[in-house]
PDB file of C-alpha atoms in Angstrom:
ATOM      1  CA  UNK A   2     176.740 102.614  77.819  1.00  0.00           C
ATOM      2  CA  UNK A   3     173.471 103.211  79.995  1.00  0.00           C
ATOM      3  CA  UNK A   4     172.964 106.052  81.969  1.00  0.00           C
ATOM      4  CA  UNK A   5     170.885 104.141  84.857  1.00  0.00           C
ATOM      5  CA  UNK A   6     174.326 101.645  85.469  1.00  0.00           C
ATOM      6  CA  UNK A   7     176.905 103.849  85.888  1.00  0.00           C
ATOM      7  CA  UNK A   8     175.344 107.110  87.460  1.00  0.00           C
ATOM      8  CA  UNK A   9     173.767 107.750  90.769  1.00  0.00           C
ATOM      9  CA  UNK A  10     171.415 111.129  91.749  1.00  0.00           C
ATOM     10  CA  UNK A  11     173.670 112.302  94.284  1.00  0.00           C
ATOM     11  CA  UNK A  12     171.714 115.401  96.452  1.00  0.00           C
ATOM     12  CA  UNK A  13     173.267 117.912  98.906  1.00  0.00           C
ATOM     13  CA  UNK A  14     170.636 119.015 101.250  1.00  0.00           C
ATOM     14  CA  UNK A  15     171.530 121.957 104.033  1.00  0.00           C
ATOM     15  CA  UNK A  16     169.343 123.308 106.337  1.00  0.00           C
ATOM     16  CA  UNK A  17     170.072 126.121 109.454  1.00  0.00           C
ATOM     17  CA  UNK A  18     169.111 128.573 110.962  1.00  0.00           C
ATOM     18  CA  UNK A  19     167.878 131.783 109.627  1.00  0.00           C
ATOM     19  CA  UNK A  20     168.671 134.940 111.605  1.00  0.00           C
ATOM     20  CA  UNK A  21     166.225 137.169 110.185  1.00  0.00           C
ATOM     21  CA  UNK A  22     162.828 137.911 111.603  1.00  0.00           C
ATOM     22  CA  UNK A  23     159.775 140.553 110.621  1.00  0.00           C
ATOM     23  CA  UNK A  24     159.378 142.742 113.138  1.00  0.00           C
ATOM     24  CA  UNK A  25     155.675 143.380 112.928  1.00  0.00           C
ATOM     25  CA  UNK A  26     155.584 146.280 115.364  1.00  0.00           C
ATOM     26  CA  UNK A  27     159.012 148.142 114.375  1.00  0.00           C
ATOM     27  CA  UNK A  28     157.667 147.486 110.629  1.00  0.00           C
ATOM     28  CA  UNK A  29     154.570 149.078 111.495  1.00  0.00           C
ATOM     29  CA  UNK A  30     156.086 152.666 113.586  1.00  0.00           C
ATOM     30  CA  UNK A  31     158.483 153.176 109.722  1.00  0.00           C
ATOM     31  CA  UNK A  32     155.141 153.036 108.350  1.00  0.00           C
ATOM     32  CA  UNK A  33     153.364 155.414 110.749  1.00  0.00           C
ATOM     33  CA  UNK A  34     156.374 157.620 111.007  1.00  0.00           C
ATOM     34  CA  UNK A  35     156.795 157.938 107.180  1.00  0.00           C
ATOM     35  CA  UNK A  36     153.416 157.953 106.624  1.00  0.00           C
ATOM     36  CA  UNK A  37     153.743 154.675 104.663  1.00  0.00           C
ATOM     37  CA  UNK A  38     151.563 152.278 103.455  1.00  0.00           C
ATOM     38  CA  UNK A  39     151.197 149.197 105.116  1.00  0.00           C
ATOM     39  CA  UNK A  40     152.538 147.014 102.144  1.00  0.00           C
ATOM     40  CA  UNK A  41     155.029 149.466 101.380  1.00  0.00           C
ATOM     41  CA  UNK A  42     157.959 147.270 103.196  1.00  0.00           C
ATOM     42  CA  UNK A  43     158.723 145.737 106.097  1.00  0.00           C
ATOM     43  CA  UNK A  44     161.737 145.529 108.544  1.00  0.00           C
ATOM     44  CA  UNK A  45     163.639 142.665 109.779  1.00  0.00           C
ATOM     45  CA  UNK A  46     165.951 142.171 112.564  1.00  0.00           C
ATOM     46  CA  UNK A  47     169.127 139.322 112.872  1.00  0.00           C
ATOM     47  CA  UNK A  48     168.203 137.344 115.739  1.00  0.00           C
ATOM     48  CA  UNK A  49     171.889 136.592 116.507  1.00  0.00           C
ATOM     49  CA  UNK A  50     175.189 138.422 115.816  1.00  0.00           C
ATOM     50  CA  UNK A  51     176.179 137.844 111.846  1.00  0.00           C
ATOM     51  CA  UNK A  52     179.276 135.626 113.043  1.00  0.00           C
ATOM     52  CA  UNK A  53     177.709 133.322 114.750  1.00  0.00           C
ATOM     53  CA  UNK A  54     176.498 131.597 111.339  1.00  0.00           C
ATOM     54  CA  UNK A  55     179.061 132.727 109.608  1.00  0.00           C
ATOM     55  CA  UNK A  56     181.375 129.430 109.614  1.00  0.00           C
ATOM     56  CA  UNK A  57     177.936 127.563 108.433  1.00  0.00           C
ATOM     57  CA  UNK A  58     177.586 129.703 105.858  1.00  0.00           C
ATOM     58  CA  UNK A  59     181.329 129.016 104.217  1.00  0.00           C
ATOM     59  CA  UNK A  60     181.033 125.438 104.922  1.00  0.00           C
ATOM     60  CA  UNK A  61     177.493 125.587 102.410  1.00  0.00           C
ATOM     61  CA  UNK A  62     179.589 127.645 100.289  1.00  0.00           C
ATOM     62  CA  UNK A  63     182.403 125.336  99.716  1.00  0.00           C
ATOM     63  CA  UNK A  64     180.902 122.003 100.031  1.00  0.00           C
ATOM     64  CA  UNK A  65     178.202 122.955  97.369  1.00  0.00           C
ATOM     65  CA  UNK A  66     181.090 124.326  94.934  1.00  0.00           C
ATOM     66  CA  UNK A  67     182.935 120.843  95.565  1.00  0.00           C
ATOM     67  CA  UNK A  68     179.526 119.259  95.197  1.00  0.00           C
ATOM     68  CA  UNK A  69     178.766 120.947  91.590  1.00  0.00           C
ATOM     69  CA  UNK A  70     182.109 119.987  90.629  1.00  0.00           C
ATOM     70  CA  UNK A  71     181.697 116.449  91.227  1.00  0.00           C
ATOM     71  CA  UNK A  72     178.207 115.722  89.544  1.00  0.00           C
ATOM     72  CA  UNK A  73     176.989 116.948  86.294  1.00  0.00           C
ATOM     73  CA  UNK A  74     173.589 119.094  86.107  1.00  0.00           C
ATOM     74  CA  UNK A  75     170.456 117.159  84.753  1.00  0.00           C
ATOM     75  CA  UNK A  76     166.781 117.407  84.838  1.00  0.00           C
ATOM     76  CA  UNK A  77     166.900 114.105  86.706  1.00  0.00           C
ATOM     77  CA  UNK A  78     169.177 116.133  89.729  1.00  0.00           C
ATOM     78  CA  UNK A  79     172.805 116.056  90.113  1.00  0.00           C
ATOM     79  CA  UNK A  80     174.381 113.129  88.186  1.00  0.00           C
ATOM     80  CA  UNK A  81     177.548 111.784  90.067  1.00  0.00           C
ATOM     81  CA  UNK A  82     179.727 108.659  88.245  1.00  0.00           C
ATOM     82  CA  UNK A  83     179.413 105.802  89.728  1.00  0.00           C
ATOM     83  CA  UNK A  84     182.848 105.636  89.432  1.00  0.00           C
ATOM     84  CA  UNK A  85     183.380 108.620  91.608  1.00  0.00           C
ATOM     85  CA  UNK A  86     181.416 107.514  94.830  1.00  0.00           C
ATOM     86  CA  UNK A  87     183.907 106.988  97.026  1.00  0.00           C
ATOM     87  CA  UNK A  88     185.678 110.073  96.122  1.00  0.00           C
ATOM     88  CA  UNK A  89     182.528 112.093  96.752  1.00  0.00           C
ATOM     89  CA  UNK A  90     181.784 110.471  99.812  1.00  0.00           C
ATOM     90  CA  UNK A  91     184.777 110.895 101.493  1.00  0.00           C
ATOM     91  CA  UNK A  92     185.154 114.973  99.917  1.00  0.00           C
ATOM     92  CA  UNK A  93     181.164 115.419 101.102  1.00  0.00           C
ATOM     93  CA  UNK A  94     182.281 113.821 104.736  1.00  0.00           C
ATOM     94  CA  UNK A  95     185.079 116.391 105.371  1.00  0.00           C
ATOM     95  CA  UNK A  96     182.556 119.194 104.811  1.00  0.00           C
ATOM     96  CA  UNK A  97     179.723 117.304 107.356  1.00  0.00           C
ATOM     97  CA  UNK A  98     182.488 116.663 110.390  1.00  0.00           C
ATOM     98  CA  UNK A  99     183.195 120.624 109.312  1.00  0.00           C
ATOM     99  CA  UNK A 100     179.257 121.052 109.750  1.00  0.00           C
ATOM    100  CA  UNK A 101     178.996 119.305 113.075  1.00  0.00           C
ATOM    101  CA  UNK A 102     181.847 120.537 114.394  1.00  0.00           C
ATOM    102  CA  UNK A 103     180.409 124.147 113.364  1.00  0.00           C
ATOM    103  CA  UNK A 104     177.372 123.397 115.560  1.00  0.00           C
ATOM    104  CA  UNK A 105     178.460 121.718 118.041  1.00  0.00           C
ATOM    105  CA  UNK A 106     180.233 125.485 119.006  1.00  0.00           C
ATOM    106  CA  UNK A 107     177.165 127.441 117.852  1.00  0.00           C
ATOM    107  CA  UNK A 108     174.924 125.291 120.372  1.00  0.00           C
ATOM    108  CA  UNK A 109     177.881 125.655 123.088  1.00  0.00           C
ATOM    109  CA  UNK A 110     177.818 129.546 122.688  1.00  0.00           C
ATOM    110  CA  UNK A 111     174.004 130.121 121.739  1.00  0.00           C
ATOM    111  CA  UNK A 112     172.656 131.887 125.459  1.00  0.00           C
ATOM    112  CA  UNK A 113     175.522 133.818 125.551  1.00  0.00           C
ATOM    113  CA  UNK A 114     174.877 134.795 122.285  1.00  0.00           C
ATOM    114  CA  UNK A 115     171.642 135.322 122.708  1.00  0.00           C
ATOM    115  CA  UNK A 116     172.193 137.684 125.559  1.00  0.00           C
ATOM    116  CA  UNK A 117     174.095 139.848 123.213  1.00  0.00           C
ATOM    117  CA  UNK A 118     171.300 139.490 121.113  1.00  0.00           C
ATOM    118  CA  UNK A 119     169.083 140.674 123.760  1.00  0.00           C
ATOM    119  CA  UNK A 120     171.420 144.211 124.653  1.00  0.00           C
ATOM    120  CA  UNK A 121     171.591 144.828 120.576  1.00  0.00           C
ATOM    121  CA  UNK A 122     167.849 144.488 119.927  1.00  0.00           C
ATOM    122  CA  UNK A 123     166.639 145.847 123.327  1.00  0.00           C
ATOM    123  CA  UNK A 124     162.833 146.575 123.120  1.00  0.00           C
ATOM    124  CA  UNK A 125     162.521 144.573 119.626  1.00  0.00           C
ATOM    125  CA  UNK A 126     163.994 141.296 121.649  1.00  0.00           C
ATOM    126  CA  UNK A 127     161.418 138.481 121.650  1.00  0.00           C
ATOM    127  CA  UNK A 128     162.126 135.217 123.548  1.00  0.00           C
ATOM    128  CA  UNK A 129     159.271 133.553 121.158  1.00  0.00           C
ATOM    129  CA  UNK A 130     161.622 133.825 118.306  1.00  0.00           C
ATOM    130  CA  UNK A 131     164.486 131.674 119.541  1.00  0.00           C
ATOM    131  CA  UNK A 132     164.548 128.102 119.220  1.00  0.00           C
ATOM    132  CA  UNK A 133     165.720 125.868 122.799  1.00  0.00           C
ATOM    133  CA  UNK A 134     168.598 124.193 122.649  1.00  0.00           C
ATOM    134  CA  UNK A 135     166.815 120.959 122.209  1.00  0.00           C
ATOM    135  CA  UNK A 136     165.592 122.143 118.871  1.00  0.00           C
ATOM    136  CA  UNK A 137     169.074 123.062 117.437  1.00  0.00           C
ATOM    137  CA  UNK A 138     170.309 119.656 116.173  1.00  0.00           C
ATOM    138  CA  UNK A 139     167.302 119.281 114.404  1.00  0.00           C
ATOM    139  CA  UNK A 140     167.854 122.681 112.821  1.00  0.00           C
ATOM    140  CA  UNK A 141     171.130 122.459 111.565  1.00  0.00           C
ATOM    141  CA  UNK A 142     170.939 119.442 108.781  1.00  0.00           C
ATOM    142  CA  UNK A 143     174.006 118.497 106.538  1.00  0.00           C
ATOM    143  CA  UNK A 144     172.863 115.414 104.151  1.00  0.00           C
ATOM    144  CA  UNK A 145     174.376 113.651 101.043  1.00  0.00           C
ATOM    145  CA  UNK A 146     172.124 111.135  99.396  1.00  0.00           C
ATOM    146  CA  UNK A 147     173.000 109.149  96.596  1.00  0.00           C
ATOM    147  CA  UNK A 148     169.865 107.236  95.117  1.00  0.00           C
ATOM    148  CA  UNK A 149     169.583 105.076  91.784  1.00  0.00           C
ATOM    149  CA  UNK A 150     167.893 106.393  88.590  1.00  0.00           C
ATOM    150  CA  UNK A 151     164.472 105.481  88.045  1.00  0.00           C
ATOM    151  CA  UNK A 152     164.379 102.158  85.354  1.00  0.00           C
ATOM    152  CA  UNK A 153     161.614 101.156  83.010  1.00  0.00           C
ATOM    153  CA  UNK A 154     161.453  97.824  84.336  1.00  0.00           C
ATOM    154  CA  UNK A 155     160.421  99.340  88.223  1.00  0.00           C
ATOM    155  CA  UNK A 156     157.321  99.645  86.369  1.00  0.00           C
ATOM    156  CA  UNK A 157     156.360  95.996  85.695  1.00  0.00           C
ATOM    157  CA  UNK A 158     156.240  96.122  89.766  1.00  0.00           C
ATOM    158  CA  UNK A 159     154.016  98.182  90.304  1.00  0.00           C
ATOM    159  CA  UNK A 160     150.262  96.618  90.655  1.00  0.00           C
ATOM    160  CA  UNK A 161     147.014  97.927  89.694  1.00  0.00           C
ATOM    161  CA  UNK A 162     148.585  99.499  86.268  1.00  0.00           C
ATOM    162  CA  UNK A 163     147.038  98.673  83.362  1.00  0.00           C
ATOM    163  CA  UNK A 164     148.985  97.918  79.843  1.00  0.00           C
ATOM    164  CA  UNK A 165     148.436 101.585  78.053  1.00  0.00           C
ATOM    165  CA  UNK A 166     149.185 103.223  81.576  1.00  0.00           C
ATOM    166  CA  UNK A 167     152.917 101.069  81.737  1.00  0.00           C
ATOM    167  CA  UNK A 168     153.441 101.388  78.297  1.00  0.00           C
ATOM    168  CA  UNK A 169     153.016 105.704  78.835  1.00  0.00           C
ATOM    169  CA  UNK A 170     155.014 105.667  81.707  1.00  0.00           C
ATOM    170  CA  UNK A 171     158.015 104.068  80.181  1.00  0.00           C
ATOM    171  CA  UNK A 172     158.001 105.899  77.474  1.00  0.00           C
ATOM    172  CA  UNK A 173     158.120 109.161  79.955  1.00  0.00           C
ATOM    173  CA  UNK A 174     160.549 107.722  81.820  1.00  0.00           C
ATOM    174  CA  UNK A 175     162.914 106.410  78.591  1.00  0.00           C
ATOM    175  CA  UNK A 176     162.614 110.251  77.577  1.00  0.00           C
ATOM    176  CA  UNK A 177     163.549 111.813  81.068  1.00  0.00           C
ATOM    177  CA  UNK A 178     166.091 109.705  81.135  1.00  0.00           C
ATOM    178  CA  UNK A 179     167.613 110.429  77.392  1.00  0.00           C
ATOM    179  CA  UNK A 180     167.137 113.963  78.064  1.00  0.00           C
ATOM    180  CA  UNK A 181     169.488 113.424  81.131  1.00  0.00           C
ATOM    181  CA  UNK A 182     172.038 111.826  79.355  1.00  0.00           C
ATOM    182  CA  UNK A 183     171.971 114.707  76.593  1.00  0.00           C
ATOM    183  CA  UNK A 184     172.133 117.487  79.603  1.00  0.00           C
ATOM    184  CA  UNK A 185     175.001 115.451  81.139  1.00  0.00           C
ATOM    185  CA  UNK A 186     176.806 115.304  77.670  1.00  0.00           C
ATOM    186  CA  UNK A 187     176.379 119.124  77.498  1.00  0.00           C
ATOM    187  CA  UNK A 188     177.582 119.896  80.766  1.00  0.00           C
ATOM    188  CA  UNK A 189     180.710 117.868  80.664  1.00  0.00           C
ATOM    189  CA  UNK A 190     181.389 119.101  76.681  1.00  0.00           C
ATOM    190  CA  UNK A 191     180.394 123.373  78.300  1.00  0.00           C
ATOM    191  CA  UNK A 192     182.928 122.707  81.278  1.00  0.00           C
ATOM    192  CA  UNK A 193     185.789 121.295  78.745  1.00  0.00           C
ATOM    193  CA  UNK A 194     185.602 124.233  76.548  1.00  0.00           C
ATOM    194  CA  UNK A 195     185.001 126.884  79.130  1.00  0.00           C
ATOM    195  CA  UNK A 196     188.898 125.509  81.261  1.00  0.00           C
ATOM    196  CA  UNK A 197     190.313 125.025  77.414  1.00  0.00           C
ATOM    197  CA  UNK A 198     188.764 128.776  76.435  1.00  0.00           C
ATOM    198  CA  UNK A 199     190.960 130.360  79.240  1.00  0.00           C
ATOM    199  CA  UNK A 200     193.679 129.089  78.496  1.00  0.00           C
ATOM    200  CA  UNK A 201     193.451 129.853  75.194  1.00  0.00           C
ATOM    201  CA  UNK A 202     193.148 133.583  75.934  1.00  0.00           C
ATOM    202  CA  UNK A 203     195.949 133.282  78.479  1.00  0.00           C
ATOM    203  CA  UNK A 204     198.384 131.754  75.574  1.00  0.00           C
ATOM    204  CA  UNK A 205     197.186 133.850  73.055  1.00  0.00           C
ATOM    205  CA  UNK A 206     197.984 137.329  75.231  1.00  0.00           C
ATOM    206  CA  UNK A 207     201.930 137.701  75.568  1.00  0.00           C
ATOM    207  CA  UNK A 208     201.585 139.477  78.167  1.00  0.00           C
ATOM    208  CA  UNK A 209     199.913 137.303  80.612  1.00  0.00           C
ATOM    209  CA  UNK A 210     201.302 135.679  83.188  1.00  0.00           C
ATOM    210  CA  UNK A 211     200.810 131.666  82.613  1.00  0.00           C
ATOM    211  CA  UNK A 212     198.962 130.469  86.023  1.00  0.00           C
ATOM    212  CA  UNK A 213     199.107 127.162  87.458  1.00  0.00           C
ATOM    213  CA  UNK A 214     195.998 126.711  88.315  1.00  0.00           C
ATOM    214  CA  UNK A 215     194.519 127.554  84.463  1.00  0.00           C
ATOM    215  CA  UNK A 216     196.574 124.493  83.506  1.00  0.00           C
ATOM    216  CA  UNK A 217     195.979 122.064  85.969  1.00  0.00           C
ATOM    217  CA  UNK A 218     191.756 122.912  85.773  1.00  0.00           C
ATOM    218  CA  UNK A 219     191.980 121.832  82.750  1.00  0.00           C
ATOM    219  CA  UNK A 220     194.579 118.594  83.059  1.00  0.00           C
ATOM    220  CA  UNK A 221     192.741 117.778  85.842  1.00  0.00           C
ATOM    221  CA  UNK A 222     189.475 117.880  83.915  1.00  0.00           C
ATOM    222  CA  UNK A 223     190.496 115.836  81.215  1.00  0.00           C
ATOM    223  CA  UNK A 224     192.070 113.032  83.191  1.00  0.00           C
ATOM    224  CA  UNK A 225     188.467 112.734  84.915  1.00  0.00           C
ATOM    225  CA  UNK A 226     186.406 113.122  81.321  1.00  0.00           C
ATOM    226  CA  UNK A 227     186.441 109.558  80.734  1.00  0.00           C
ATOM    227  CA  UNK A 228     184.246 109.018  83.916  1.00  0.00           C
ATOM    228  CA  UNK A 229     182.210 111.424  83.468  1.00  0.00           C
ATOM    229  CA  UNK A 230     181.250 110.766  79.684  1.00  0.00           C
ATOM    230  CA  UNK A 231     178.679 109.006  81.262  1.00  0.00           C
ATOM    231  CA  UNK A 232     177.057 107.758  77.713  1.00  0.00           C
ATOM    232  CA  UNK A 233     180.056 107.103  76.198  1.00  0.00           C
ATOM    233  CA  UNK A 234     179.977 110.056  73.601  1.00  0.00           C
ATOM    234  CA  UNK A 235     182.349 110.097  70.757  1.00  0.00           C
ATOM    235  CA  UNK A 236     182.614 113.707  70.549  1.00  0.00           C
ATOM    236  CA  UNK A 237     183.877 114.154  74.120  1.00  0.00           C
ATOM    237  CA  UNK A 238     186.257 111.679  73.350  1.00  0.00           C
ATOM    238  CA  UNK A 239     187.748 113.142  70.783  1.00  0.00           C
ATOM    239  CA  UNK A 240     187.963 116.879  72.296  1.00  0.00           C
ATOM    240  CA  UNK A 241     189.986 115.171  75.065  1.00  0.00           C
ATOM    241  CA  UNK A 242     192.409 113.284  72.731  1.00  0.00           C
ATOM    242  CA  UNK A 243     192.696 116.813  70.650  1.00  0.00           C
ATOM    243  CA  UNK A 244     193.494 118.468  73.953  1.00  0.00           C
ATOM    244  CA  UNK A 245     195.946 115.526  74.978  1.00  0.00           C
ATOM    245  CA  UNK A 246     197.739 115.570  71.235  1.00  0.00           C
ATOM    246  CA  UNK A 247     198.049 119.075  70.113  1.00  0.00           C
ATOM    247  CA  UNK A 248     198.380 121.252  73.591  1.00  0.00           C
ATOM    248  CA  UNK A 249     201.138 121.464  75.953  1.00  0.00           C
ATOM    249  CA  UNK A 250     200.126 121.200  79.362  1.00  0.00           C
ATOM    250  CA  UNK A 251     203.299 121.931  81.465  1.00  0.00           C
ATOM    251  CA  UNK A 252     202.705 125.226  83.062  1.00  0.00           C
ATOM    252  CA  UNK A 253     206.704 125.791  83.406  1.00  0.00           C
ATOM    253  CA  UNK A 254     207.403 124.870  79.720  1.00  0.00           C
ATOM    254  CA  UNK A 255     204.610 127.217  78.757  1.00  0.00           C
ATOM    255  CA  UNK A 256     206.134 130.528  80.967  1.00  0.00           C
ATOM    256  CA  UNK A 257     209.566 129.529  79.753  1.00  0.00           C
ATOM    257  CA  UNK A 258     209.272 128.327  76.115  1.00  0.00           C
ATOM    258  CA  UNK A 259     207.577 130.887  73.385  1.00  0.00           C
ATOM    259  CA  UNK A 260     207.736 128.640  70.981  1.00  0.00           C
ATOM    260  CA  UNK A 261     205.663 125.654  72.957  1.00  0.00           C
ATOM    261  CA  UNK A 262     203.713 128.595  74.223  1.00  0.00           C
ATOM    262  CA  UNK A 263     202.466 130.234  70.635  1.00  0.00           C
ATOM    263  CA  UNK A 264     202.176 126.423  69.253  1.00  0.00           C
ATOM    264  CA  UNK A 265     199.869 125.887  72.021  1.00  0.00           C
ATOM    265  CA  UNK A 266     198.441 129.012  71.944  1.00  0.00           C
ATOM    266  CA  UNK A 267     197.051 128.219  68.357  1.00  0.00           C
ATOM    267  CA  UNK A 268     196.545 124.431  68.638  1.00  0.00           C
ATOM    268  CA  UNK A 269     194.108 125.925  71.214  1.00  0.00           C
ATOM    269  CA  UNK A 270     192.062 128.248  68.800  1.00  0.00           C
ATOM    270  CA  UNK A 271     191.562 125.760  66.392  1.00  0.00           C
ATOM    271  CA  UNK A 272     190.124 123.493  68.971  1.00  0.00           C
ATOM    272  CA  UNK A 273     187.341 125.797  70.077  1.00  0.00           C
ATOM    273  CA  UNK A 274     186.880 126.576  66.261  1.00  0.00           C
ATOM    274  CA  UNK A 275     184.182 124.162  65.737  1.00  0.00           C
ATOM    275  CA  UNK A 276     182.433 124.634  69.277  1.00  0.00           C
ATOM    276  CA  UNK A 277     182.322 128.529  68.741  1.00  0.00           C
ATOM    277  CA  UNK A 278     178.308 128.222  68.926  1.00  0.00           C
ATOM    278  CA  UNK A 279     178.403 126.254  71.631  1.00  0.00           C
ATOM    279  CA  UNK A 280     180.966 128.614  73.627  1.00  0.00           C
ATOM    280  CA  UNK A 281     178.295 131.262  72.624  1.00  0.00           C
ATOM    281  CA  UNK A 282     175.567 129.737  74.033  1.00  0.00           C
TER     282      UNK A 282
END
């Protein structure tokens, strides 16, 4: 199975506002009054009242959890199934109407925040560091771009390269690409064992409470491994069938049932047994 058919680099990039400025003179009068040097710190003001990027900042939050979720970590970037486009696309587009919609108030209430802005920061207010209103949109930025992997073959077009230079080049680009596939492997095998890990500890202590949620993260995970074993790997396979076969994954049978409870409990140790270094690491 090849990595350049059935993945895409899928990037989240955010951009906004920042609300903090250096205050060159108040930096300088702590200095003077505290007989500082002039490298010993400096002081920065918010330009606008913390809630006013507030919703931004828990839009960033959540979309770039839901984003890390969906893609596995590579040197290449964020490797998202091919498979899984549609999914992302329409999770990543809830987030951007969020986004606009976000902005679309923070433009509608920026003088008057500003003025508040203004009475807060009194002699330290400066016009100059305020963006117009025209400026905003291109401020705020909320942008999902899925792109191919690079292939050897993108080289052939490519004039003005001479034989050795080609032949270097794929070579690089065979290696990038294998050491993608090997990160991708690893991510997808770390995130298996870290979901089957709590469990295990959950099972294993009598006294915990059997949540939901530490079930399904794991259920959910495994029903999804198959796309995301982007090369295919017969180890991942089999730590999902091993899951599937010897661990019961009803979160009622498991508070209710001490026997399918301590049966799973142990199926689970002997799992992780052979991935203990890898836990480690």
């Amino acid at each position: 199975m090849s990595l350049n058919t059935n993945a895409l680099i899928a990037h989240l990039s955010v951009k906004m506002l920042g609300n903090a400025r250096k205050d060159e003179q108040l930096t300088a009068d702590v200095h003077d009054r505290h007989h500082m040097a002039t490298d010993a710190g400096r002081y920065q003001k918010c330009l606008l009242p913390e809630a006013c990027l507030s919703p931004h900042r828990k839009i960033v939050s959540a979309a770039r959890g839901e984003h890390r979720q969906l893609t596995l970590m590579t040197p290449l970037g964020p490797l998202l199934p091919a498979s899984k486009t549609a999914e992302a696309m329409a999770c990543i587009r809830r987030y951007e109407q969020s986004w606009d919609a976000a902005t679309r108030r923070f433009i509608r209430d920026y003088h008057t925040n500003i003025g508040i802005a203004r009475r807060k920061l009194a002699a330290a207010f400066d016009e100059s560091d305020y963006p117009t209103l025209a400026e905003l949109p291109g401020i705020f930025q909320f942008t999902f771009s899925l792109t191919p992997l690079p292939r050897a073959e993108m080289l052939d077009e490519i004039a003005g390269l001479a034989d050795a230079q080609i032949h270097d080049l794929r070579r690089q680009l065979n290696e990038s690409t294998a050491r993608a596939a090997q990160a991708a492997r690893d991510d997808l095998m770390q995130r298996i064992l870290f979901r089957l890990g709590n469990l295990s500890r959950c099972l294993s202590n009598p006294d915990a409470r059997v949540r939901e949620r530490t079930v399904e993260s794991l259920t959910e995970l495994l029903d999804s491994a198959a796309a995301y074993n982007l090369t295919n790997d017969a180890s991942i396979t089999r730590l999902v069938a091993d899951c599937r076969r010897e661990l019961t994954l009803a979160t009622e049978v498991l508070r209710e049932d001490d026997t399918a409870r301590r049966r799973s409990a142990t199926a689970a140790q002997m799992i992780l047994a052979p991935y203990s270094r890898k836990i480690a690491a």
